[in-house]
XYZ file of C-alpha atoms in Angstrom:
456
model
C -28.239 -12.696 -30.332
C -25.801 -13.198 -33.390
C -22.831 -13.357 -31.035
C -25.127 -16.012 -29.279
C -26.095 -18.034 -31.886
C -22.624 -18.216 -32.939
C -20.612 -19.236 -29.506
C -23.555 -21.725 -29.331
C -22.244 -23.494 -32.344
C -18.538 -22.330 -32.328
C -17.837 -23.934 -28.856
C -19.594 -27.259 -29.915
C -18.079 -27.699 -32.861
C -15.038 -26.883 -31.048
C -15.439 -30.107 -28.881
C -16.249 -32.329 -31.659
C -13.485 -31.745 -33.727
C -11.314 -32.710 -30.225
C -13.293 -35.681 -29.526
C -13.576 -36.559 -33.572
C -9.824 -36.576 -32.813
C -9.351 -38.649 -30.425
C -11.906 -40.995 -32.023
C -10.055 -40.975 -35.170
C -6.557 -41.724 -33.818
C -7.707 -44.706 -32.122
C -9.190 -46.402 -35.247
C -6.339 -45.253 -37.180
C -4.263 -46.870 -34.180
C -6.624 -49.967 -34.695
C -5.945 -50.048 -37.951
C -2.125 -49.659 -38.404
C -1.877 -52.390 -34.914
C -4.248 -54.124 -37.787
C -2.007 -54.106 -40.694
C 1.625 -54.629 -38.478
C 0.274 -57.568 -36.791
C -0.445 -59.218 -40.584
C 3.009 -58.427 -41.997
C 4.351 -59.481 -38.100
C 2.576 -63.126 -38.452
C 3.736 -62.801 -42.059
C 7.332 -62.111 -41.428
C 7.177 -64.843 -38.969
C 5.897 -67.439 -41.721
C 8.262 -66.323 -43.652
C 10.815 -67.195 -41.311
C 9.775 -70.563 -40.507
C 9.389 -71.326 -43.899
C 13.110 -70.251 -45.227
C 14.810 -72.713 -41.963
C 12.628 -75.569 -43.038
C 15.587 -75.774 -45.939
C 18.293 -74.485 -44.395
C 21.241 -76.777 -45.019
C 22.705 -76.459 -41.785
C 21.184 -77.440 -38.498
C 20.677 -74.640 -35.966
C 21.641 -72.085 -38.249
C 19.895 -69.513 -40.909
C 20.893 -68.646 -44.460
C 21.446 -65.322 -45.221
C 18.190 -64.902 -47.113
C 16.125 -65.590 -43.967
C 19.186 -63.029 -41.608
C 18.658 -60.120 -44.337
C 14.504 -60.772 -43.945
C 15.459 -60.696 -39.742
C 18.403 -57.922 -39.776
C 16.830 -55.134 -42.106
C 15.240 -52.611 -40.405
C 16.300 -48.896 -41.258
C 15.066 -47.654 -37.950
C 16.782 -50.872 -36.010
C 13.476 -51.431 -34.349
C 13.272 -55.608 -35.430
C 14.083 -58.281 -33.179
C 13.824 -62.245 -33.733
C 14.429 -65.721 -31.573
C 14.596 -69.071 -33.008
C 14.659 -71.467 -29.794
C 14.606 -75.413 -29.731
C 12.451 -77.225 -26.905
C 15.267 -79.628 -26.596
C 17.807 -77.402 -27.221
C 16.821 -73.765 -25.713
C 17.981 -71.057 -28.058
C 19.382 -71.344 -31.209
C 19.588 -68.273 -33.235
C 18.370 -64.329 -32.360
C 19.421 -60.751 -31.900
C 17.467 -60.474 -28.593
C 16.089 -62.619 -25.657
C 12.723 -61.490 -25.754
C 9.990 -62.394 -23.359
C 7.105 -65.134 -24.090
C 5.479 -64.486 -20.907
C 4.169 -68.201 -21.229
C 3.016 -68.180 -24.531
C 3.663 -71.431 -26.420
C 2.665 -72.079 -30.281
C 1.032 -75.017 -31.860
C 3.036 -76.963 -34.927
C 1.274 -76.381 -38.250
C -1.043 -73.578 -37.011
C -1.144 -69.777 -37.659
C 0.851 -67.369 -35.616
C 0.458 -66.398 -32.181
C 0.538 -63.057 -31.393
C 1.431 -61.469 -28.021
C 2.981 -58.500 -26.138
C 6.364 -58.453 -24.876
C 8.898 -56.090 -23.376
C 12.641 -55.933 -24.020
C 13.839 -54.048 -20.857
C 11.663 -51.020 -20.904
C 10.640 -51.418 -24.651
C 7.362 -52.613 -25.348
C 7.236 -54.454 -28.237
C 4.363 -56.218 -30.559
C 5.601 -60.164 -31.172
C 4.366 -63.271 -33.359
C 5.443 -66.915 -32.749
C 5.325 -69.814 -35.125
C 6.392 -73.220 -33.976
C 7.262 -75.932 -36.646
C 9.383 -79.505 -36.448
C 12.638 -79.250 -36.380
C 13.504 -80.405 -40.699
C 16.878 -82.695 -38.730
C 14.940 -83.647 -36.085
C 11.820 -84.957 -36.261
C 11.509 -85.137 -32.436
C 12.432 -81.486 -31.890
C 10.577 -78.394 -32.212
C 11.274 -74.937 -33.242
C 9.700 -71.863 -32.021
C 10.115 -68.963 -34.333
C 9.410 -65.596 -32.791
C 9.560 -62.148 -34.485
C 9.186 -58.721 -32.617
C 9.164 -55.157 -33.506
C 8.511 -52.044 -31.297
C 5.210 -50.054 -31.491
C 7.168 -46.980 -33.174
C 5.929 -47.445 -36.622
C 2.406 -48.372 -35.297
C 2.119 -44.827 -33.777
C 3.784 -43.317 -36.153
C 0.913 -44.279 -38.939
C -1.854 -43.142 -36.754
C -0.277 -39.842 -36.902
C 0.508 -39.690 -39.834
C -3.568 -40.299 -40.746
C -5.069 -37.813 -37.611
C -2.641 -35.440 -39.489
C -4.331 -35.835 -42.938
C -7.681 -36.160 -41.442
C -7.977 -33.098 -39.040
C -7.205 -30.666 -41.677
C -10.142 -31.824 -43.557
C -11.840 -31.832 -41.060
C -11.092 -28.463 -39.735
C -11.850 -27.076 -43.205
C -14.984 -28.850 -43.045
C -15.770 -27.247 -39.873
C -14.512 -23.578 -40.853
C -16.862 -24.433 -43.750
C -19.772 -25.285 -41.307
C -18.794 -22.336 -39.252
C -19.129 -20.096 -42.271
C -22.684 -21.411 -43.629
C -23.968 -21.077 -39.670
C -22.793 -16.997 -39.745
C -24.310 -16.897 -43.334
C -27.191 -18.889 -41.981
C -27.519 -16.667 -38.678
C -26.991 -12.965 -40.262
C -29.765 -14.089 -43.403
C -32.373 -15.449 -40.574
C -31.523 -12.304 -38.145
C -32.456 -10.184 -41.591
C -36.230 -11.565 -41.012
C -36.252 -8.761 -37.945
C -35.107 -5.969 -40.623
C -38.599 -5.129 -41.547
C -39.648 -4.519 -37.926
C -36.828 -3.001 -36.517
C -37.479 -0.395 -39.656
C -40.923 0.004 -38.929
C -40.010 0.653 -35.227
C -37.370 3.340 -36.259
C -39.683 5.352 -38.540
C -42.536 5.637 -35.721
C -41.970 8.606 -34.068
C -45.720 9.139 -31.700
C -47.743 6.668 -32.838
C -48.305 4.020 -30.233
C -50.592 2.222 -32.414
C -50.161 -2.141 -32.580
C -47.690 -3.584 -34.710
C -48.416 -5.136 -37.899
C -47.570 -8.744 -37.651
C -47.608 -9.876 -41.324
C -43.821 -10.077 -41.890
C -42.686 -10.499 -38.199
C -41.035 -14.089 -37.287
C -44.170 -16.056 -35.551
C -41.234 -16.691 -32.760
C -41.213 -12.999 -32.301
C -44.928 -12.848 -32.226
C -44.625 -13.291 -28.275
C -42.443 -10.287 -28.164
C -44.581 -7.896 -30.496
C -47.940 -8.582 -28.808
C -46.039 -7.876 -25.184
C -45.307 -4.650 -26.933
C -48.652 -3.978 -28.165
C -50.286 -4.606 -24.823
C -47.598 -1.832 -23.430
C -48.859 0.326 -26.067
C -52.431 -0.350 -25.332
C -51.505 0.981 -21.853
C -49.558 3.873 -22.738
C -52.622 5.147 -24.814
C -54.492 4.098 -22.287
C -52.212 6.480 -19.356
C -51.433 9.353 -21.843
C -55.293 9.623 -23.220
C -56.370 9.646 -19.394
C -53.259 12.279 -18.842
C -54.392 14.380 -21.629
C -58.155 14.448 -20.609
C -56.801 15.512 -17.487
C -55.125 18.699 -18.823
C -57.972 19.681 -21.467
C -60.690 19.221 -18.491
C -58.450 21.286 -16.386
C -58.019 23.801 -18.774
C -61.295 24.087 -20.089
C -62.617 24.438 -16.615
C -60.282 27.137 -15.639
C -61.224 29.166 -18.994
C -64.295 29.996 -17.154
C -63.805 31.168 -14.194
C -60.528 33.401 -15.252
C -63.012 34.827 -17.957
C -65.667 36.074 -15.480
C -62.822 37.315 -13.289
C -60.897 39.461 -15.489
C -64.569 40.816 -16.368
C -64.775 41.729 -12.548
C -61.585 42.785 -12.390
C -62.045 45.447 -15.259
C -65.306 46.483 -13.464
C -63.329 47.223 -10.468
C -60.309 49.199 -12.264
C -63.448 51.631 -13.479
C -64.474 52.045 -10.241
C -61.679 52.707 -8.428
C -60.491 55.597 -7.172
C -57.828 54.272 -4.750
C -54.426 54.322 -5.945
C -53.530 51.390 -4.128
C -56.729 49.286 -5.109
C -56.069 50.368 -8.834
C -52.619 49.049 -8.743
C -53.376 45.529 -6.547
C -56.353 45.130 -9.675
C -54.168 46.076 -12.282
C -51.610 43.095 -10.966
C -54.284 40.977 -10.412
C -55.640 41.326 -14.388
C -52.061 40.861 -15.423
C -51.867 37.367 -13.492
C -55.285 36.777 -14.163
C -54.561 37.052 -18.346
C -50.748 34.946 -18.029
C -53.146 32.089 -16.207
C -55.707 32.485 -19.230
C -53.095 32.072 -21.759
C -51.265 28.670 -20.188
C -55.281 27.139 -20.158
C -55.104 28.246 -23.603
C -51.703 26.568 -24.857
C -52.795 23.191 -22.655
C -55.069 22.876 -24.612
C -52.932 23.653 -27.668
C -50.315 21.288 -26.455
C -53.148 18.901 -25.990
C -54.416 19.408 -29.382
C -50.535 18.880 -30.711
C -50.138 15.679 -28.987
C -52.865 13.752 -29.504
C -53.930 12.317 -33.141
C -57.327 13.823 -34.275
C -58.954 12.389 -37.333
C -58.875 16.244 -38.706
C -55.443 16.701 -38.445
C -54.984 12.710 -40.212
C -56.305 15.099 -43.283
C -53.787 16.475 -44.772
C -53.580 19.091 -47.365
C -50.944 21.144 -49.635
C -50.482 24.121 -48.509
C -48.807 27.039 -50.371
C -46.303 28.569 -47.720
C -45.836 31.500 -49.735
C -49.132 33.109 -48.606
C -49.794 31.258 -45.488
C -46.582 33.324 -44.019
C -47.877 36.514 -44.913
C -50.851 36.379 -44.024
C -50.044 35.284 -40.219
C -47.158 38.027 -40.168
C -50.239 40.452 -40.991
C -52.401 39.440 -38.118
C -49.928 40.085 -35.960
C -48.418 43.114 -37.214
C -50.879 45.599 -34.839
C -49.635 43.428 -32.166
C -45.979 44.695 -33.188
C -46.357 47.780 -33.522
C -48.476 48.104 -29.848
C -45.091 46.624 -29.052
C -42.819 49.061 -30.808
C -40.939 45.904 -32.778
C -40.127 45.897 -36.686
C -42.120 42.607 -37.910
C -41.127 41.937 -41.273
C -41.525 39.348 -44.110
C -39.067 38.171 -46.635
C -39.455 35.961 -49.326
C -41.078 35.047 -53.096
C -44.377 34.928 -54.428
C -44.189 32.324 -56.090
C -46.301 29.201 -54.788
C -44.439 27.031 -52.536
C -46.464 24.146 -51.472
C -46.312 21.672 -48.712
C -48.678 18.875 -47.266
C -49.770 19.588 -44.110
C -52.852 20.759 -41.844
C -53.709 24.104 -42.207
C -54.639 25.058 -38.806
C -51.837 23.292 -36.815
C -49.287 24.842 -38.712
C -51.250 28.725 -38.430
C -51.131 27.649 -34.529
C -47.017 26.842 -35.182
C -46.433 29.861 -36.552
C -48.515 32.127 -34.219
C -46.933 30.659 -31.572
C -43.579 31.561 -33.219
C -44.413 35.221 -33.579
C -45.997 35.604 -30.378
C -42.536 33.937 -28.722
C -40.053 36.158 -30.868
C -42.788 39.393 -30.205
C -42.238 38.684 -26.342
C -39.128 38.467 -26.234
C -38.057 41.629 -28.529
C -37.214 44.504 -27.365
C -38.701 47.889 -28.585
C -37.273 49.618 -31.348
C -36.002 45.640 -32.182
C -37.161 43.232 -35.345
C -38.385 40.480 -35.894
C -38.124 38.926 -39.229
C -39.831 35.890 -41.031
C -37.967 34.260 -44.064
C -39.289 31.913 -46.815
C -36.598 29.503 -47.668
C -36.813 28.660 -51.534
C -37.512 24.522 -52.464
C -35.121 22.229 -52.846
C -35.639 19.431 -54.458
C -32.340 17.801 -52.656
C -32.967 19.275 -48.820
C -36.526 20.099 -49.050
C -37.529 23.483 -47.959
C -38.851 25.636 -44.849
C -38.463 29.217 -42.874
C -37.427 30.705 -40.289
C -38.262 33.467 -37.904
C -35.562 35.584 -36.183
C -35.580 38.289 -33.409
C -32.358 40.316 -32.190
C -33.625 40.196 -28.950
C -31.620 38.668 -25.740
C -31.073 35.276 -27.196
C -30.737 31.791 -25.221
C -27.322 31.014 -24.168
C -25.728 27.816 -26.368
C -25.949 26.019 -23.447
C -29.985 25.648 -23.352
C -30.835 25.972 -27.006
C -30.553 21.852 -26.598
C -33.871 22.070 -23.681
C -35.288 24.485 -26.187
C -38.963 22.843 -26.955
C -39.382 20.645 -24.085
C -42.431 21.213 -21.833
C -42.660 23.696 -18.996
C -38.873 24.594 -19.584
C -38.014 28.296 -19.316
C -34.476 29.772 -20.167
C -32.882 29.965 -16.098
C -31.844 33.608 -16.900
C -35.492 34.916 -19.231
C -37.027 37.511 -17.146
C -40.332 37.469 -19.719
C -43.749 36.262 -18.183
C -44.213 32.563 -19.374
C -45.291 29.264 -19.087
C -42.966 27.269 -21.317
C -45.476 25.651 -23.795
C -45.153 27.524 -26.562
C -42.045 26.208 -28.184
C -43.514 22.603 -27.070
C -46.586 23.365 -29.505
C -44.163 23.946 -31.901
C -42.233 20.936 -31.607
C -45.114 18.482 -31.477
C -46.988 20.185 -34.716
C -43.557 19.945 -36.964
C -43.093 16.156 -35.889
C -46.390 15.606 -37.053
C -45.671 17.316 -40.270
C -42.300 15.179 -40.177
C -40.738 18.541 -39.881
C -37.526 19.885 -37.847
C -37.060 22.781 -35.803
C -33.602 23.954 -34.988
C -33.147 26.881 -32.646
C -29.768 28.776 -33.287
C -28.494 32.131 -32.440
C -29.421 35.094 -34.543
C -26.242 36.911 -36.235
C -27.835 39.906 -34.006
C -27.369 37.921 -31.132
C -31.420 37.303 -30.822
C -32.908 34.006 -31.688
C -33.123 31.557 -34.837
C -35.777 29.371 -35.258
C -35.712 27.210 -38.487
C -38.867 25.036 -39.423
C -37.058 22.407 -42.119
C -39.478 20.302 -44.562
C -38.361 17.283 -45.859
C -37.753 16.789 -49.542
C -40.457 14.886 -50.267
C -43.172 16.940 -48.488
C -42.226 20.179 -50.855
C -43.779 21.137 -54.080
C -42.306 23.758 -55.509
């Protein structure tokens, strides 16, 4: 837009200052033809005036051939011609082209050539002072040199100022441009710092000519709410109706493992359960995901939170879960408080979901260990949780949180959710989660709090 703006006046002004040019060498043209053809008809009159007392007939005193014959440049030519006589006196035969000049009246002035030489003329015609009867035509000439030469001479003075005036122009349009492109500065802002909110945009300080653009994007985010609302109702129906239905069937399926003696029946129930309980949990983290993703008025509520005893307490739940699993779940950090704003329950999900990731994924006999991060007032504060178990290659720790994505090469039943829920809780605590590789090789997860969230 600012490059725009800017070619839009540039190229403009650009043809102006040609045309202003042009426009100004012709009048200063007009003007120096103005001024040569006064001191031409004066020089003539001058002329005329110095042989009305010459002495001798037919010939010119040497005041009135110094007035003729001085001309630095050589560019002056004169003709003093009789009617009765033909020519008299002159330094070139120059060509009237019929022009003939009234006794006792002002100068004629005319064009006339000498060879190829255009020159700029003015005639005078007075009575002959020794003979009454004759008549004298006095003509002076000069070539159109000098005329050009002071129209150039002003288009040279003027276009500079006038090119500064332009520059100057120029200078307050950029100034002018960048300070009324600044009016977009508080939207653009408010734009950048949105992260999942597709709610309308505040037009009290946006440009009433934008106001065209921001209600075109509010009616898009009308209809995005609109799609992703419908999307998630979708998934938390679907979910909610499959909770159901998996629940009576693992019931029937443990009826059936007590009542069967067949080895093969036992083993085709016992895969069956296992399916049965993966497809329970992904109903379970849809609707956690769901949860995540869309705003709730409870989660709107935010609280502080002391970190310091909300990790310990979740690495407790889960600690008969570890050792079922034969992993070494541990806990390191202060007591004292370190608080942060935030929903309790959404970030008891994060972590849980955490845990239950790194427990999956650990190997027996591994560890998995949970770390409070002290406060800082500078980089805010956090934790992390970290597993030596097999790791993600560098190569998909990027993919790590997206939906549905499982590492190519993880051999772990899955659905790919869980890391999602933890992504989408953090951004609405405007926390980040970096994934990393353990020094053991396992995984790093680090859940970063910004400064101004901690209270330490």
């Amino acid at each position: 837009m600012r490059r725009r703006l800017l070619a839009f006046l540039l190229i403009p002004m650009l043809v102006l200052l040609l045309l202003d040019a042009l426009l100004t060498y012709t009048v200063a043209l007009s003007y120096s033809n103005h001024v040569h053809d006064r001191d031409l008809a004066g020089d003539a009159q001058s002329l005329a005036a110095l042989l009305q007392h010459d002495a001798v007939p037919g010939e010119i005193s040497s005041q009135a051939r110094f007035l003729l014959d001085y001309d630095p440049d050589g560019r002056s030519y004169y003709s003093i011609r009789s009617r009765l006589h033909g020519p008299v006196s002159g330094n070139a035969a120059l060509e009237m082209h019929g022009v003939q000049a009234h006794v006792d009246q002002a100068p004629t002035l005319f064009d006339s050539r000498l060879g190829h030489t255009p020159l700029r003329a003015a005639t005078v015609a007075i009575t002959d002072p020794r003979n009454p009867q004759d008549v004298l035509e006095i003509t002076v000439a000069e070539t159109l040199h000098d005329r050009h030469m002071v129209a150039r001479e002003i288009l040279l003075l003027s276009v500079p100022l006038q090119l500064l005036l332009i520059v100057l122009l120029l200078g307050l349009a950029w100034l002018g441009v960048n300070v009324g492109l600044r009016g977009l500065e508080p939207l653009t802002d408010r734009l950048a710092r949105r992260e999942h909110t597709l709610a309308p945009i505040d037009d009290s300080d946006v440009p009433k000519e934008l106001l065209p653009l921001t209600r075109t994007i509010d009616n898009l985010f009308t209809r995005l709410r609109e799609l992703m609302a419908l999307q998630d109702r979708f998934i938390a129906d679907a979910a909610h109706q499959l909770r159901t239905p998996l629940t009576g069937l693992a019931l029937h399926v443990e009826r059936a493992q007590a009542h069967a003696n067949n080895p093969v029946l036992r083993d085709a129930l016992h895969h069956i359960g296992r399916l049965n309980g993966r497809a329970a949990r992904t109903a379970r983290q849809l609707l956690a995901l769901t949860r995540a993703q869309t705003p709730h008025p409870e989660d709107e509520r935010m609280t502080t939170l002391d970190l310091a005893t909300l990790l310990p307490d979740a690495v407790g739940d889960r600690v008969h879960e570890a050792i079922a699993a034969g992993v070494d779940l541990g806990y390191e950090g202060t007591t004292a408080p370190l608080q942060v704003r935030g929903n309790a329950g959404a970030l008891r999900e994060l972590l849980d979901n955490l845990l239950d990731n790194a427990l999956r994924y650990t190997p027996r006999e591994g560890s998995v260990t949970v770390r409070l991060h002290p406060a800082d007032h500078e980089h805010g504060a956090g934790f992390s949780v970290e597993d030596d178990g097999p790791g993600v290659p560098d190569e998909w720790l990027p993919r790590l949180g997206e939906r549905f994505f499982r590492v190519p090469s993880s051999h772990e039943d899955g659905t790919g959710l869980g890391l999602a829920i933890v992504q989408r809780i953090a951004e609405r605590h405007a926390a980040t989660v970096v994934y990393a590789r353990s020094p053991s090789g396992g995984l790093l997860v680090n859940v970063h709090f910004p400064a101004a969230g901690i209270d330490a």
